[in-house]
Amino acid sequence: MAEATSERRSLIQRIRGKKGEEKAEMSFIDHLEELRWHVIRAVLAVIIASIFVFFKIEFVVDKILMGPAHKDFITYRWLCKLGELLHVNALCLSDFTIKFQSNAMTEQFLTTFTVGFTVGFIIAFPYVFWEIWKFISPALSDKERKGTTGAIFWISALFFIGVAFGYLVLTPFMVNFYSNYSLGPLIEFKPTISDYFENLIYLTVGIGLLFQLPVVIMLLTKVGMLTPITLRRIRKYAFVVILILAAIITPSTDPFSLALVTIPLYGLYELSIAMSMRIYKRQIKQEDIEEWS
């Protein structure tokens, strides 16, 4: 009798265990389904923004994306005016003339889609990250969620600042430098249109994503996963990582382009240490107040 009761209990436990596994599996599937809809909505936002870009593709390409290739681009004019005020003639970059070529029959057609979806992604970035945040935030604790207030705004703002930095600073310097660089008088500089847009995309979207560094470090400090002491201790290793990331983002291998990307990124790392220190001191002060209250 006791053995029969024990067998029934064992059977019930196995059944409950199977039901628990099925429930956990369904829960995992539900999470995948939820993630799928977040991804679908984010992709739709990029597609809608890209369609808008396609309708204005000639204006976007000629007036915006090709802007740094014109010698009257706003960056060149600002630098020259600054040079006149400071009496530094070197800030007036050398005059240049650049013409692009297309060597493949489908190059311009395919470049249209590359440009459209890239610009569409830049426009839709805040919504794309909002969808990602909606999926991640329920898994955070109340403390972690409170410590990440305003994350969408700051991440979007830093992304657009990074894109603007790549477009207004890095790209004009790159175009001016390479259009004036020559190994000899018999060599004519005529880059392909796909090569120009590849460099432009890397130097805008890539820098925009890397400009998230301060926000990432702030969030990790707020949730207690990182401290400014650690950031200072790994400073030299961080510089090597930043150098590698800059080399990945910069399609060319010359030290000039590498320095243009590495210097601002390392500056962001130092800024992140200062911001992390402020948050860390505030947390210690708050803990002292709670301890004595």
CSV table of C-alpha atoms in Angstrom, one decimal:
chain,number,residue,atom,x,y,z
A,1,MET,CA,0.0,0.0,0.0
A,2,ALA,CA,2.8,2.4,0.9
A,3,GLU,CA,4.7,1.4,-2.3
A,4,ALA,CA,1.5,2.2,-4.4
A,5,THR,CA,1.1,5.6,-2.7
A,6,SER,CA,4.8,6.4,-3.3
A,7,GLU,CA,4.4,5.4,-7.0
A,8,ARG,CA,1.3,7.6,-7.4
A,9,ARG,CA,3.2,10.6,-5.8
A,10,SER,CA,6.2,10.0,-8.1
A,11,LEU,CA,3.8,9.9,-11.1
A,12,ILE,CA,2.1,13.2,-10.0
A,13,GLN,CA,5.5,14.9,-9.5
A,14,ARG,CA,6.6,13.8,-13.0
A,15,ILE,CA,3.4,15.1,-14.5
A,16,ARG,CA,3.8,18.4,-12.6
A,17,GLY,CA,7.4,18.6,-13.8
A,18,LYS,CA,6.3,18.1,-17.4
A,19,LYS,CA,3.6,20.7,-17.1
A,20,GLY,CA,6.2,23.1,-15.5
A,21,GLU,CA,8.5,22.4,-18.4
A,22,GLU,CA,5.7,23.0,-21.0
A,23,LYS,CA,4.8,26.3,-19.2
A,24,ALA,CA,8.4,27.4,-19.2
A,25,GLU,CA,8.7,26.5,-22.8
A,26,MET,CA,5.6,28.4,-23.7
A,27,SER,CA,6.9,31.3,-21.7
A,28,PHE,CA,10.1,31.2,-23.8
A,29,ILE,CA,8.1,31.0,-27.0
A,30,ASP,CA,6.0,34.0,-25.9
A,31,HIS,CA,9.2,36.0,-25.3
A,32,LEU,CA,10.4,35.1,-28.8
A,33,GLU,CA,7.0,36.1,-30.2
A,34,GLU,CA,7.2,39.4,-28.4
A,35,LEU,CA,10.7,40.0,-29.7
A,36,ARG,CA,9.6,39.2,-33.2
A,37,TRP,CA,6.9,41.9,-33.1
A,38,HIS,CA,9.4,44.4,-31.7
A,39,VAL,CA,11.8,43.6,-34.5
A,40,ILE,CA,9.0,43.8,-37.1
A,41,ARG,CA,7.8,47.2,-35.9
A,42,ALA,CA,11.4,48.5,-35.9
A,43,VAL,CA,12.1,47.2,-39.4
A,44,LEU,CA,8.8,48.7,-40.6
A,45,ALA,CA,9.8,52.1,-39.2
A,46,VAL,CA,13.1,51.9,-41.1
A,47,ILE,CA,11.3,50.9,-44.3
A,48,ILE,CA,8.8,53.8,-44.0
A,49,ALA,CA,11.6,56.3,-43.4
A,50,SER,CA,13.6,54.8,-46.3
A,51,ILE,CA,10.6,55.1,-48.6
A,52,PHE,CA,10.4,58.8,-47.8
A,53,VAL,CA,14.1,59.1,-48.6
A,54,PHE,CA,13.6,57.3,-51.9
A,55,PHE,CA,11.1,60.0,-53.0
A,56,LYS,CA,13.7,62.6,-52.3
A,57,ILE,CA,16.8,60.6,-53.3
A,58,GLU,CA,18.2,63.1,-55.7
A,59,PHE,CA,18.1,65.9,-53.1
A,60,VAL,CA,19.5,63.7,-50.4
A,61,VAL,CA,22.4,62.5,-52.5
A,62,ASP,CA,23.3,65.8,-54.3
A,63,LYS,CA,22.6,68.3,-51.5
A,64,ILE,CA,23.3,66.3,-48.3
A,65,LEU,CA,25.5,63.2,-48.9
A,66,MET,CA,27.6,64.8,-51.6
A,67,GLY,CA,27.9,68.0,-49.5
A,68,PRO,CA,31.5,67.3,-48.2
A,69,ALA,CA,32.6,66.8,-51.8
A,70,HIS,CA,31.8,70.4,-52.7
A,71,LYS,CA,34.5,73.0,-51.9
A,72,ASP,CA,31.9,75.4,-50.6
A,73,PHE,CA,30.6,72.9,-48.0
A,74,ILE,CA,29.7,74.6,-44.7
A,75,THR,CA,32.6,73.0,-42.8
A,76,TYR,CA,35.2,74.4,-45.1
A,77,ARG,CA,33.6,77.9,-44.9
A,78,TRP,CA,33.4,77.8,-41.1
A,79,LEU,CA,37.0,76.6,-40.7
A,80,CYS,CA,38.2,79.4,-43.1
A,81,LYS,CA,36.3,82.1,-41.2
A,82,LEU,CA,37.7,80.7,-37.9
A,83,GLY,CA,41.2,80.8,-39.4
A,84,GLU,CA,40.7,84.4,-40.4
A,85,LEU,CA,39.6,85.4,-36.9
A,86,LEU,CA,42.5,83.5,-35.3
A,87,HIS,CA,45.0,84.5,-38.0
A,88,VAL,CA,45.7,80.8,-38.7
A,89,ASN,CA,45.8,80.3,-42.4
A,90,ALA,CA,46.2,76.5,-42.0
A,91,LEU,CA,42.5,76.3,-41.1
A,92,CYS,CA,41.6,77.3,-44.6
A,93,LEU,CA,41.8,73.8,-46.2
A,94,SER,CA,43.3,73.4,-49.6
A,95,ASP,CA,41.0,74.0,-52.6
A,96,PHE,CA,40.1,70.8,-54.4
A,97,THR,CA,38.0,69.4,-57.2
A,98,ILE,CA,36.7,65.9,-57.1
A,99,LYS,CA,34.7,63.9,-59.6
A,100,PHE,CA,33.2,60.4,-58.9
A,101,GLN,CA,32.9,57.5,-61.3
A,102,SER,CA,30.8,54.5,-61.6
A,103,ASN,CA,32.5,51.4,-63.1
A,104,ALA,CA,29.7,48.8,-62.8
A,105,MET,CA,26.4,48.8,-64.6
A,106,THR,CA,24.3,48.2,-61.4
A,107,GLU,CA,26.5,50.3,-59.1
A,108,GLN,CA,24.4,53.4,-59.0
A,109,PHE,CA,21.1,51.4,-58.8
A,110,LEU,CA,22.3,49.4,-55.8
A,111,THR,CA,23.9,52.4,-54.2
A,112,THR,CA,20.4,54.0,-54.2
A,113,PHE,CA,19.1,51.3,-52.0
A,114,THR,CA,22.2,51.4,-49.7
A,115,VAL,CA,21.8,55.1,-49.3
A,116,GLY,CA,18.0,54.9,-48.8
A,117,PHE,CA,18.0,52.3,-46.1
A,118,THR,CA,21.0,53.8,-44.3
A,119,VAL,CA,19.5,57.3,-44.1
A,120,GLY,CA,16.2,55.6,-43.2
A,121,PHE,CA,17.8,53.9,-40.3
A,122,ILE,CA,19.4,57.2,-39.1
A,123,ILE,CA,16.0,58.9,-39.2
A,124,ALA,CA,14.2,56.0,-37.5
A,125,PHE,CA,16.9,55.3,-34.9
A,126,PRO,CA,15.0,56.7,-31.9
A,127,TYR,CA,12.0,54.5,-32.6
A,128,VAL,CA,14.2,51.5,-33.3
A,129,PHE,CA,15.9,51.9,-29.9
A,130,TRP,CA,12.5,52.5,-28.2
A,131,GLU,CA,11.3,49.1,-29.5
A,132,ILE,CA,14.5,47.5,-28.2
A,133,TRP,CA,14.0,49.3,-24.8
A,134,LYS,CA,10.4,48.1,-24.6
A,135,PHE,CA,11.6,44.5,-24.9
A,136,ILE,CA,14.4,44.9,-22.4
A,137,SER,CA,12.9,47.1,-19.7
A,138,PRO,CA,10.5,44.5,-18.2
A,139,ALA,CA,13.5,42.3,-17.3
A,140,LEU,CA,15.1,45.1,-15.2
A,141,SER,CA,14.5,45.6,-11.5
A,142,ASP,CA,12.9,48.7,-10.1
A,143,LYS,CA,16.3,50.1,-9.1
A,144,GLU,CA,17.8,49.4,-12.5
A,145,ARG,CA,14.8,50.9,-14.3
A,146,LYS,CA,15.0,54.0,-12.1
A,147,GLY,CA,18.7,54.3,-12.8
A,148,THR,CA,18.1,54.3,-16.6
A,149,THR,CA,15.6,57.2,-16.7
A,150,GLY,CA,16.0,59.2,-19.9
A,151,ALA,CA,18.0,56.5,-21.6
A,152,ILE,CA,16.1,56.8,-24.9
A,153,PHE,CA,16.6,60.5,-25.1
A,154,TRP,CA,20.4,60.5,-24.3
A,155,ILE,CA,21.2,57.5,-26.5
A,156,SER,CA,19.3,59.1,-29.4
A,157,ALA,CA,20.9,62.5,-28.8
A,158,LEU,CA,24.4,61.0,-28.7
A,159,PHE,CA,23.7,59.0,-31.8
A,160,PHE,CA,22.7,62.1,-33.8
A,161,ILE,CA,25.7,64.0,-32.3
A,162,GLY,CA,28.0,61.2,-33.5
A,163,VAL,CA,26.4,61.2,-37.0
A,164,ALA,CA,26.8,65.0,-37.2
A,165,PHE,CA,30.4,64.7,-36.1
A,166,GLY,CA,31.2,62.1,-38.7
A,167,TYR,CA,29.4,64.1,-41.4
A,168,LEU,CA,30.5,67.6,-40.6
A,169,VAL,CA,34.1,67.0,-39.3
A,170,LEU,CA,35.5,63.6,-40.2
A,171,THR,CA,34.1,63.2,-43.8
A,172,PRO,CA,35.2,66.8,-45.0
A,173,PHE,CA,38.7,66.3,-43.6
A,174,MET,CA,38.9,62.8,-45.2
A,175,VAL,CA,37.6,64.1,-48.6
A,176,ASN,CA,39.9,67.1,-48.6
A,177,PHE,CA,43.0,65.1,-47.5
A,178,TYR,CA,42.6,62.3,-50.1
A,179,SER,CA,41.6,64.6,-52.9
A,180,ASN,CA,44.8,66.6,-52.4
A,181,TYR,CA,47.1,63.6,-51.8
A,182,SER,CA,49.0,62.2,-54.8
A,183,LEU,CA,52.0,59.9,-55.3
A,184,GLY,CA,52.8,61.6,-58.6
A,185,PRO,CA,51.5,63.9,-61.4
A,186,LEU,CA,50.5,61.0,-63.7
A,187,ILE,CA,48.0,59.6,-61.1
A,188,GLU,CA,44.5,61.0,-61.3
A,189,PHE,CA,42.2,60.8,-58.3
A,190,LYS,CA,38.7,59.5,-59.4
A,191,PRO,CA,37.1,57.5,-56.6
A,192,THR,CA,34.0,55.4,-57.3
A,193,ILE,CA,30.7,56.5,-56.0
A,194,SER,CA,30.3,53.3,-53.9
A,195,ASP,CA,33.7,53.8,-52.3
A,196,TYR,CA,32.7,57.4,-51.3
A,197,PHE,CA,29.3,56.2,-49.8
A,198,GLU,CA,31.0,53.3,-48.0
A,199,ASN,CA,33.4,55.7,-46.3
A,200,LEU,CA,30.6,58.1,-45.5
A,201,ILE,CA,28.4,55.4,-44.0
A,202,TYR,CA,31.2,54.1,-41.8
A,203,LEU,CA,32.1,57.6,-40.6
A,204,THR,CA,28.6,58.6,-39.7
A,205,VAL,CA,26.6,55.6,-38.6
A,206,GLY,CA,29.7,53.9,-37.1
A,207,ILE,CA,30.7,57.0,-35.1
A,208,GLY,CA,27.0,57.5,-34.1
A,209,LEU,CA,26.9,54.1,-32.5
A,210,LEU,CA,30.3,54.5,-30.8
A,211,PHE,CA,29.2,57.8,-29.3
A,212,GLN,CA,26.9,55.6,-27.1
A,213,LEU,CA,29.9,55.0,-24.9
A,214,PRO,CA,29.1,57.6,-22.2
A,215,VAL,CA,25.5,56.4,-21.8
A,216,VAL,CA,26.6,52.7,-21.6
A,217,ILE,CA,29.1,53.5,-18.9
A,218,MET,CA,26.6,55.7,-17.0
A,219,LEU,CA,24.0,52.9,-17.1
A,220,LEU,CA,26.6,50.3,-15.9
A,221,THR,CA,27.7,52.6,-13.1
A,222,LYS,CA,24.1,53.3,-12.0
A,223,VAL,CA,23.3,49.6,-11.8
A,224,GLY,CA,26.5,48.9,-9.9
A,225,MET,CA,28.3,46.9,-12.5
A,226,LEU,CA,31.1,49.4,-13.1
A,227,THR,CA,33.0,52.1,-11.1
A,228,PRO,CA,35.2,55.0,-12.1
A,229,ILE,CA,38.1,53.3,-10.2
A,230,THR,CA,37.8,50.3,-12.5
A,231,LEU,CA,37.6,52.6,-15.6
A,232,ARG,CA,40.8,54.4,-14.6
A,233,ARG,CA,42.6,51.1,-13.9
A,234,ILE,CA,41.8,49.7,-17.4
A,235,ARG,CA,42.4,53.0,-19.2
A,236,LYS,CA,45.4,51.7,-21.2
A,237,TYR,CA,43.4,48.6,-22.2
A,238,ALA,CA,40.5,50.8,-23.2
A,239,PHE,CA,42.7,52.8,-25.5
A,240,VAL,CA,43.8,49.7,-27.3
A,241,VAL,CA,40.1,48.6,-27.7
A,242,ILE,CA,39.2,52.1,-28.9
A,243,LEU,CA,42.0,51.9,-31.4
A,244,ILE,CA,40.8,48.6,-32.7
A,245,LEU,CA,37.2,49.9,-33.0
A,246,ALA,CA,38.5,53.0,-34.9
A,247,ALA,CA,40.4,50.8,-37.3
A,248,ILE,CA,37.3,48.7,-37.9
A,249,ILE,CA,35.1,51.8,-38.5
A,250,THR,CA,37.7,53.5,-40.7
A,251,PRO,CA,37.7,51.6,-44.1
A,252,SER,CA,41.1,53.1,-45.0
A,253,THR,CA,44.3,52.0,-43.1
A,254,ASP,CA,46.1,55.4,-43.1
A,255,PRO,CA,47.1,56.9,-39.7
A,256,PHE,CA,45.4,60.2,-40.5
A,257,SER,CA,41.9,58.8,-40.7
A,258,LEU,CA,42.6,56.5,-37.7
A,259,ALA,CA,43.7,59.5,-35.6
A,260,LEU,CA,40.6,61.5,-36.6
A,261,VAL,CA,38.4,58.7,-35.2
A,262,THR,CA,40.5,57.6,-32.2
A,263,ILE,CA,41.0,61.0,-30.6
A,264,PRO,CA,37.3,61.9,-30.1
A,265,LEU,CA,36.5,58.4,-29.0
A,266,TYR,CA,39.2,58.4,-26.4
A,267,GLY,CA,38.0,61.9,-25.3
A,268,LEU,CA,34.5,60.3,-24.8
A,269,TYR,CA,36.1,57.6,-22.7
A,270,GLU,CA,37.7,60.3,-20.4
A,271,LEU,CA,34.3,62.1,-20.3
A,272,SER,CA,32.7,58.8,-19.3
A,273,ILE,CA,35.1,58.4,-16.4
A,274,ALA,CA,34.2,61.9,-15.1
A,275,MET,CA,30.4,61.3,-15.5
A,276,SER,CA,30.8,57.9,-13.8
A,277,MET,CA,32.6,59.5,-10.9
A,278,ARG,CA,29.8,62.0,-10.4
A,279,ILE,CA,27.2,59.2,-10.3
A,280,TYR,CA,29.4,57.0,-8.0
A,281,LYS,CA,29.9,59.9,-5.5
A,282,ARG,CA,26.1,60.5,-5.5
A,283,GLN,CA,25.4,56.9,-4.9
A,284,ILE,CA,27.9,56.8,-1.9
A,285,LYS,CA,26.3,59.9,-0.5
A,286,GLN,CA,22.8,58.4,-0.8
A,287,GLU,CA,23.9,55.2,0.9
A,288,ASP,CA,25.4,57.2,3.8
A,289,ILE,CA,22.2,59.1,4.2
A,290,GLU,CA,20.2,55.9,4.2
A,291,GLU,CA,22.6,54.3,6.7
A,292,TRP,CA,22.3,57.2,9.2
A,293,SER,CA,18.5,57.7,8.7
